Amino acid sequence: MELATGAMGSLLLKLAELLKEEYKLHKDLRKEVEFLSHELESLHGALNKVAQVPRHQVDEQVWIWAREVRKASYAMEDIIDTFLVSVDGGHDHDHEVAAKMNCLKWFKEKTRNLFNLKKLADHRSIAGKIQDIKKQLQAVALRRSMYKVDDIVAKPAATTSTMEDPRLLDLYRVTKLFGIDEPREELISMLFEGKDGHGVHQEMKIVSIVGYGGLGKTTIAKAVYDKLKVKFQCGAFVPVGQYPDMKKVFMDILIGLDKEKYMNSNMMILDQYQLISEIKEFLQDKRHFIVIDDIWDTPTWELIKCALVDNDLGNVVITTTRKSQVDMGALVYTPKEISYRDSQKLFYTNIFGTEECPEKYKSAGVYDKITEVSEKILKKCNGSPLAIATIASVLAKKPILKWSHAYKNIGFGHDEDDSQVKRTMKILSFSYYDMPLHLRACLLYLSIFPEDDCIPKTMVIWMWIAEGFIHDKEGVGQFELGERYFNELVSRNMIIPVEFTRSGFLNGCRLHDMILHVLRSLSKEENFISILDNEQHTSVGSRRVSIQKLGLDNISTQVVMDKSQVRSVAAFGGLMDALPPLSSFPVLRVLAVVLNSVLKESHYLEGLGSSLHLRYMSLLLTRTRQLPKDIGHLKLLQVLDIGCSGIEELPDSMALLQGLMCLHADRKTRMPDWLGKLTSLQELWIWPAADKYARFVEELRKLRELRVLLTCNDAPDESVEK
C-alpha cells in the first residue's frame, strides 16, 4: 500500500509502540506523539479513499494534497528511523538486538530505552523535528477540508486471491496461444520456402515480424522457435528493447547458444567487438536459429547483424519490431489480429477456464448479460491478445452483474477512431487501478528494471520486503506472502512468467513493453521512481532512482538529485564509471548494482558501514572484488547478493549480521567458519571447498530458519555423518 499511503502504515505501528505505558514518555512528548498518531490515522483513511479512484477521475487539487501527505509521511519516518539507528552509535552490541527479529520487533526493543536523560540532546532534537512535522500536518488537514477530500466516493476495494500454488505454466499457455496455429505455419512457410526443411547448403534466411505492441509478435516468434529449434544445433531467443545495453544483448546471445559454457563465465569483461568475435567463432560451423525480439532502430539491428554468420547451413533469424521504418533487409511478416472466434475463446478461457460460456450461466439467466458485455469488449479489443487477456483477468474477479459497470470505467469514450494502441493502454490502466493497493506498489516497483529484462522472482520479492511493501501476517512468512503477490500478478496477466524450473515452479518474469510503458507513465506521475538513462537527464524528485546505461559520474552535472531522501538506487548496465559515495544517501534502504563491468574496485563502497538503513544490497555480475570490513555495522541488512562478482572472502565482521535473511555468495567465495552465527538465514547460496564440507554441514545445523539452500553436490561421502 506504500504507493497510495506513503509511509503511513509503518509510522502508525511505530507511534503505537511509543504510546505504550512501558516506555514512560515525557508528558509533553507523549501528547505530541498522540496528536501525530491521531492525525496520521485520519489521513491514512483519507489517502486510501483517494487511491481507490483512477487518477484521471481525481480533482487536481486533491491529487496534489495526497502527494503532499505522502511526502510528509516519508519525512516523518526518516526522522524516526535516523534517530533510532543512531541512538547507540550504530555499533556492535545492537546487532544482538536486531538479529533475531524483524524491523518492527527491533523497533520495539529499541524504544524501551530511548527516552532517558543520557539521550536528552537527541530527544530534544527529535522533539523539535516532530514539531515541524506537526505544523505540516496541521496545514495539510486544513487543505483537506478546503478541497473536500472526504467527499470522494471510493469504489469497493479489490480483493486478492490467496493463491499459493506457483504452478502457473498451464495458465500462461492457455492465455497466450489462441489463434497461434495459422500465423506460426505461415511464418514457417516463409522461412523454408523453396527448401527441403533441413536447410542443407542454404543461405541464411531472415524474416522480420512487424506490428503494433500487444499484437502478439513475440508470442508468434516464440511458437515458431519452440517448434523448430530441435532441427538446429543451437539457438537463442534474445530481447533487445528501446534502449538496449548491447554488451548484455551479446552476452544473452552467448548464454542462449550455450548456457553451460557462458552462464557463469567472465565474458562481461570483454568489449562489444570481442563479444561479437566470440559469437561468430561459436557459430562458424553450426546450424543455428536466433530470434532477436523487439528491435527499435536500424543502428541496433546493424550492430547485431555483425555477430550473425551465414555459413550456408540454412541458418534462420527472426526479428520482431513495432516500427516498420526499421530497415532489416529482410522478408516482412505482418500478423493479423486474432479472429473474433479466437478472441472469444481467449476471453472465456481467462474468465471461466473453458472456451465457451458454461451451461450453468445460461440456466442462471445471466447469459444475455455475458454475451452483451463480451461482444462490446471484444469489439474494442479488436483482436489484440494482450488487451483481451488483460481485461478478461479483471472481469474474472468480478460478479457478472457488475461487468457493465467495469466496462464503462475503462474509459473508452465514444471515439470510434481511437487507435488500437490507445485502446489497449486504457485497458491496461484500468487493470492497474482495479488491483488492491499493495499489488499496485509491487507492480509499479518492477518498472525500476530495464526494458525486456528477465526479473528474478527471488530478487524482486526481497526488494519488496526491504522497501516495506510486505508486512508481517500471522502464520505467513514475509517471503511466502511476497510469492503470493507475485503469483497474483501473473494470474492477472500483468507480468509474463518466464524461466520455469524442471519442477514446474516459475522463478522469473518479464513485463510486456506496453505494460512497462503504462507503469513508467504512472510512476512518473506519482513520483514513485525516476528513470535515468541516456535519453532522460532531468531533475530527480522521487525516493527511488533507476540508473540505466548512464555514467554515474555525470549525474552531478546532468541531473539534479536530492540524495538525502533517496531510499533505493538501482544501477543496471556497463557504462557506469563510479557510484557516488554511499554516505551521500543517508536513508538508503536498497542498493542494487547489477551487470556492471567497469566497477573494478570497491571505492564506491567506502563508508558502507554508515548506511545504517540499508536492508538490501546486490552486487550481482559486477567486478567488485571485496567488501569493506565495516559491513558488520549494518544491523538492518536483510539481503546480500554477491553472485558472479568475484568476491572471494567475506569479512569476519559479517558474523554480527544475525538479522541477515538471504545470502547469495559467488562460486569463488570461501565459506566462513562463522556461517552458523547468521541464525536468521532463510536462503543461502554457497559453494564450500571439499576440505571444508564437514565444517559446512556442522554450521548448517545451526541455521534453524533455513528453507532454501543452493550448494555443490559433489561433497566427499566421508564428510557427512549419517
JSON list of C-alpha atoms in Angstrom, two decimals, residues 333-438:
[
{"chain": "A", "resi": 333, "resn": "TYR", "atom": "CA", "xyz": [5.63, -10.82, -41.93]},
{"chain": "A", "resi": 334, "resn": "THR", "atom": "CA", "xyz": [2.74, -8.74, -40.56]},
{"chain": "A", "resi": 335, "resn": "PRO", "atom": "CA", "xyz": [0.48, -10.75, -38.24]},
{"chain": "A", "resi": 336, "resn": "LYS", "atom": "CA", "xyz": [-3.24, -10.14, -38.28]},
{"chain": "A", "resi": 337, "resn": "GLU", "atom": "CA", "xyz": [-5.35, -9.54, -35.22]},
{"chain": "A", "resi": 338, "resn": "ILE", "atom": "CA", "xyz": [-6.75, -12.84, -33.94]},
{"chain": "A", "resi": 339, "resn": "SER", "atom": "CA", "xyz": [-10.21, -13.73, -35.23]},
{"chain": "A", "resi": 340, "resn": "TYR", "atom": "CA", "xyz": [-13.38, -12.95, -33.34]},
{"chain": "A", "resi": 341, "resn": "ARG", "atom": "CA", "xyz": [-13.85, -16.65, -32.58]},
{"chain": "A", "resi": 342, "resn": "ASP", "atom": "CA", "xyz": [-10.33, -16.99, -31.19]},
{"chain": "A", "resi": 343, "resn": "SER", "atom": "CA", "xyz": [-10.90, -13.76, -29.27]},
{"chain": "A", "resi": 344, "resn": "GLN", "atom": "CA", "xyz": [-13.97, -15.35, -27.67]},
{"chain": "A", "resi": 345, "resn": "LYS", "atom": "CA", "xyz": [-12.00, -18.47, -26.75]},
{"chain": "A", "resi": 346, "resn": "LEU", "atom": "CA", "xyz": [-9.22, -16.43, -25.20]},
{"chain": "A", "resi": 347, "resn": "PHE", "atom": "CA", "xyz": [-11.71, -14.23, -23.35]},
{"chain": "A", "resi": 348, "resn": "TYR", "atom": "CA", "xyz": [-13.82, -17.08, -21.93]},
{"chain": "A", "resi": 349, "resn": "THR", "atom": "CA", "xyz": [-10.81, -19.24, -21.06]},
{"chain": "A", "resi": 350, "resn": "ASN", "atom": "CA", "xyz": [-9.30, -16.47, -18.96]},
{"chain": "A", "resi": 351, "resn": "ILE", "atom": "CA", "xyz": [-12.59, -15.97, -17.13]},
{"chain": "A", "resi": 352, "resn": "PHE", "atom": "CA", "xyz": [-14.21, -19.40, -16.90]},
{"chain": "A", "resi": 353, "resn": "GLY", "atom": "CA", "xyz": [-11.41, -21.82, -17.78]},
{"chain": "A", "resi": 354, "resn": "THR", "atom": "CA", "xyz": [-13.36, -23.08, -20.81]},
{"chain": "A", "resi": 355, "resn": "GLU", "atom": "CA", "xyz": [-13.60, -21.91, -24.41]},
{"chain": "A", "resi": 356, "resn": "GLU", "atom": "CA", "xyz": [-17.35, -21.42, -24.19]},
{"chain": "A", "resi": 357, "resn": "CYS", "atom": "CA", "xyz": [-19.66, -19.75, -21.70]},
{"chain": "A", "resi": 358, "resn": "PRO", "atom": "CA", "xyz": [-20.53, -22.53, -19.18]},
{"chain": "A", "resi": 359, "resn": "GLU", "atom": "CA", "xyz": [-24.02, -24.02, -19.28]},
{"chain": "A", "resi": 360, "resn": "LYS", "atom": "CA", "xyz": [-24.71, -23.07, -15.64]},
{"chain": "A", "resi": 361, "resn": "TYR", "atom": "CA", "xyz": [-24.75, -19.39, -16.58]},
{"chain": "A", "resi": 362, "resn": "LYS", "atom": "CA", "xyz": [-27.27, -20.00, -19.35]},
{"chain": "A", "resi": 363, "resn": "SER", "atom": "CA", "xyz": [-29.66, -21.52, -16.86]},
{"chain": "A", "resi": 364, "resn": "ALA", "atom": "CA", "xyz": [-28.94, -18.83, -14.30]},
{"chain": "A", "resi": 365, "resn": "GLY", "atom": "CA", "xyz": [-30.36, -16.18, -16.61]},
{"chain": "A", "resi": 366, "resn": "VAL", "atom": "CA", "xyz": [-27.20, -14.12, -17.00]},
{"chain": "A", "resi": 367, "resn": "TYR", "atom": "CA", "xyz": [-26.13, -15.47, -20.38]},
{"chain": "A", "resi": 368, "resn": "ASP", "atom": "CA", "xyz": [-27.53, -12.46, -22.25]},
{"chain": "A", "resi": 369, "resn": "LYS", "atom": "CA", "xyz": [-25.60, -10.11, -19.98]},
{"chain": "A", "resi": 370, "resn": "ILE", "atom": "CA", "xyz": [-22.37, -12.07, -20.53]},
{"chain": "A", "resi": 371, "resn": "THR", "atom": "CA", "xyz": [-22.87, -12.08, -24.28]},
{"chain": "A", "resi": 372, "resn": "GLU", "atom": "CA", "xyz": [-23.74, -8.40, -24.45]},
{"chain": "A", "resi": 373, "resn": "VAL", "atom": "CA", "xyz": [-20.74, -7.19, -22.45]},
{"chain": "A", "resi": 374, "resn": "SER", "atom": "CA", "xyz": [-18.27, -9.62, -24.02]},
{"chain": "A", "resi": 375, "resn": "GLU", "atom": "CA", "xyz": [-19.27, -8.51, -27.51]},
{"chain": "A", "resi": 376, "resn": "LYS", "atom": "CA", "xyz": [-18.68, -4.86, -26.61]},
{"chain": "A", "resi": 377, "resn": "ILE", "atom": "CA", "xyz": [-15.31, -5.59, -25.02]},
{"chain": "A", "resi": 378, "resn": "LEU", "atom": "CA", "xyz": [-14.10, -7.83, -27.85]},
{"chain": "A", "resi": 379, "resn": "LYS", "atom": "CA", "xyz": [-15.09, -5.19, -30.37]},
{"chain": "A", "resi": 380, "resn": "LYS", "atom": "CA", "xyz": [-12.96, -2.61, -28.55]},
{"chain": "A", "resi": 381, "resn": "CYS", "atom": "CA", "xyz": [-10.03, -5.02, -28.12]},
{"chain": "A", "resi": 382, "resn": "ASN", "atom": "CA", "xyz": [-10.13, -5.62, -31.87]},
{"chain": "A", "resi": 383, "resn": "GLY", "atom": "CA", "xyz": [-8.22, -8.89, -31.79]},
{"chain": "A", "resi": 384, "resn": "SER", "atom": "CA", "xyz": [-5.32, -7.72, -29.58]},
{"chain": "A", "resi": 385, "resn": "PRO", "atom": "CA", "xyz": [-4.37, -10.75, -27.44]},
{"chain": "A", "resi": 386, "resn": "LEU", "atom": "CA", "xyz": [-2.78, -8.61, -24.73]},
{"chain": "A", "resi": 387, "resn": "ALA", "atom": "CA", "xyz": [-5.84, -6.40, -24.36]},
{"chain": "A", "resi": 388, "resn": "ILE", "atom": "CA", "xyz": [-8.23, -9.37, -24.33]},
{"chain": "A", "resi": 389, "resn": "ALA", "atom": "CA", "xyz": [-6.25, -11.39, -21.77]},
{"chain": "A", "resi": 390, "resn": "THR", "atom": "CA", "xyz": [-5.79, -8.37, -19.51]},
{"chain": "A", "resi": 391, "resn": "ILE", "atom": "CA", "xyz": [-9.41, -7.22, -19.37]},
{"chain": "A", "resi": 392, "resn": "ALA", "atom": "CA", "xyz": [-10.65, -10.81, -19.03]},
{"chain": "A", "resi": 393, "resn": "SER", "atom": "CA", "xyz": [-8.42, -11.30, -15.99]},
{"chain": "A", "resi": 394, "resn": "VAL", "atom": "CA", "xyz": [-10.04, -8.23, -14.42]},
{"chain": "A", "resi": 395, "resn": "LEU", "atom": "CA", "xyz": [-13.60, -9.39, -15.10]},
{"chain": "A", "resi": 396, "resn": "ALA", "atom": "CA", "xyz": [-12.84, -12.87, -13.78]},
{"chain": "A", "resi": 397, "resn": "LYS", "atom": "CA", "xyz": [-12.65, -11.40, -10.28]},
{"chain": "A", "resi": 398, "resn": "LYS", "atom": "CA", "xyz": [-15.93, -9.50, -10.52]},
{"chain": "A", "resi": 399, "resn": "PRO", "atom": "CA", "xyz": [-19.60, -10.56, -10.27]},
{"chain": "A", "resi": 400, "resn": "ILE", "atom": "CA", "xyz": [-21.10, -10.87, -13.74]},
{"chain": "A", "resi": 401, "resn": "LEU", "atom": "CA", "xyz": [-23.78, -8.30, -12.94]},
{"chain": "A", "resi": 402, "resn": "LYS", "atom": "CA", "xyz": [-21.01, -5.70, -12.43]},
{"chain": "A", "resi": 403, "resn": "TRP", "atom": "CA", "xyz": [-19.33, -6.31, -15.78]},
{"chain": "A", "resi": 404, "resn": "SER", "atom": "CA", "xyz": [-21.19, -3.44, -17.46]},
{"chain": "A", "resi": 405, "resn": "HIS", "atom": "CA", "xyz": [-20.01, -1.04, -14.78]},
{"chain": "A", "resi": 406, "resn": "ALA", "atom": "CA", "xyz": [-16.43, -2.25, -15.20]},
{"chain": "A", "resi": 407, "resn": "TYR", "atom": "CA", "xyz": [-16.64, -1.77, -18.96]},
{"chain": "A", "resi": 408, "resn": "LYS", "atom": "CA", "xyz": [-17.78, 1.82, -18.53]},
{"chain": "A", "resi": 409, "resn": "ASN", "atom": "CA", "xyz": [-14.94, 2.52, -16.09]},
{"chain": "A", "resi": 410, "resn": "ILE", "atom": "CA", "xyz": [-12.33, 1.55, -18.65]},
{"chain": "A", "resi": 411, "resn": "GLY", "atom": "CA", "xyz": [-12.92, 4.95, -20.18]},
{"chain": "A", "resi": 412, "resn": "PHE", "atom": "CA", "xyz": [-13.12, 4.12, -23.89]},
{"chain": "A", "resi": 413, "resn": "GLY", "atom": "CA", "xyz": [-15.42, 7.00, -24.57]},
{"chain": "A", "resi": 414, "resn": "HIS", "atom": "CA", "xyz": [-17.23, 7.25, -27.90]},
{"chain": "A", "resi": 415, "resn": "ASP", "atom": "CA", "xyz": [-14.28, 7.84, -30.20]},
{"chain": "A", "resi": 416, "resn": "GLU", "atom": "CA", "xyz": [-14.54, 5.06, -32.74]},
{"chain": "A", "resi": 417, "resn": "ASP", "atom": "CA", "xyz": [-11.38, 6.33, -34.43]},
{"chain": "A", "resi": 418, "resn": "ASP", "atom": "CA", "xyz": [-9.33, 5.80, -31.27]},
{"chain": "A", "resi": 419, "resn": "SER", "atom": "CA", "xyz": [-6.22, 3.82, -32.21]},
{"chain": "A", "resi": 420, "resn": "GLN", "atom": "CA", "xyz": [-5.69, 0.22, -31.17]},
{"chain": "A", "resi": 421, "resn": "VAL", "atom": "CA", "xyz": [-2.68, 1.19, -29.08]},
{"chain": "A", "resi": 422, "resn": "LYS", "atom": "CA", "xyz": [-4.64, 3.82, -27.15]},
{"chain": "A", "resi": 423, "resn": "ARG", "atom": "CA", "xyz": [-7.46, 1.37, -26.51]},
{"chain": "A", "resi": 424, "resn": "THR", "atom": "CA", "xyz": [-5.02, -1.21, -25.20]},
{"chain": "A", "resi": 425, "resn": "MET", "atom": "CA", "xyz": [-3.35, 1.39, -22.98]},
{"chain": "A", "resi": 426, "resn": "LYS", "atom": "CA", "xyz": [-6.71, 2.31, -21.47]},
{"chain": "A", "resi": 427, "resn": "ILE", "atom": "CA", "xyz": [-7.43, -1.33, -20.73]},
{"chain": "A", "resi": 428, "resn": "LEU", "atom": "CA", "xyz": [-4.06, -1.76, -19.05]},
{"chain": "A", "resi": 429, "resn": "SER", "atom": "CA", "xyz": [-4.54, 1.39, -16.95]},
{"chain": "A", "resi": 430, "resn": "PHE", "atom": "CA", "xyz": [-7.94, 0.17, -15.84]},
{"chain": "A", "resi": 431, "resn": "SER", "atom": "CA", "xyz": [-6.45, -3.20, -14.88]},
{"chain": "A", "resi": 432, "resn": "TYR", "atom": "CA", "xyz": [-3.87, -1.42, -12.75]},
{"chain": "A", "resi": 433, "resn": "TYR", "atom": "CA", "xyz": [-6.43, 0.63, -10.83]},
{"chain": "A", "resi": 434, "resn": "ASP", "atom": "CA", "xyz": [-8.56, -2.47, -10.33]},
{"chain": "A", "resi": 435, "resn": "MET", "atom": "CA", "xyz": [-5.85, -4.11, -8.25]},
{"chain": "A", "resi": 436, "resn": "PRO", "atom": "CA", "xyz": [-5.65, -3.88, -4.45]},
{"chain": "A", "resi": 437, "resn": "LEU", "atom": "CA", "xyz": [-3.27, -1.18, -3.22]},
{"chain": "A", "resi": 438, "resn": "HIS", "atom": "CA", "xyz": [-0.47, -3.47, -2.07]}
]
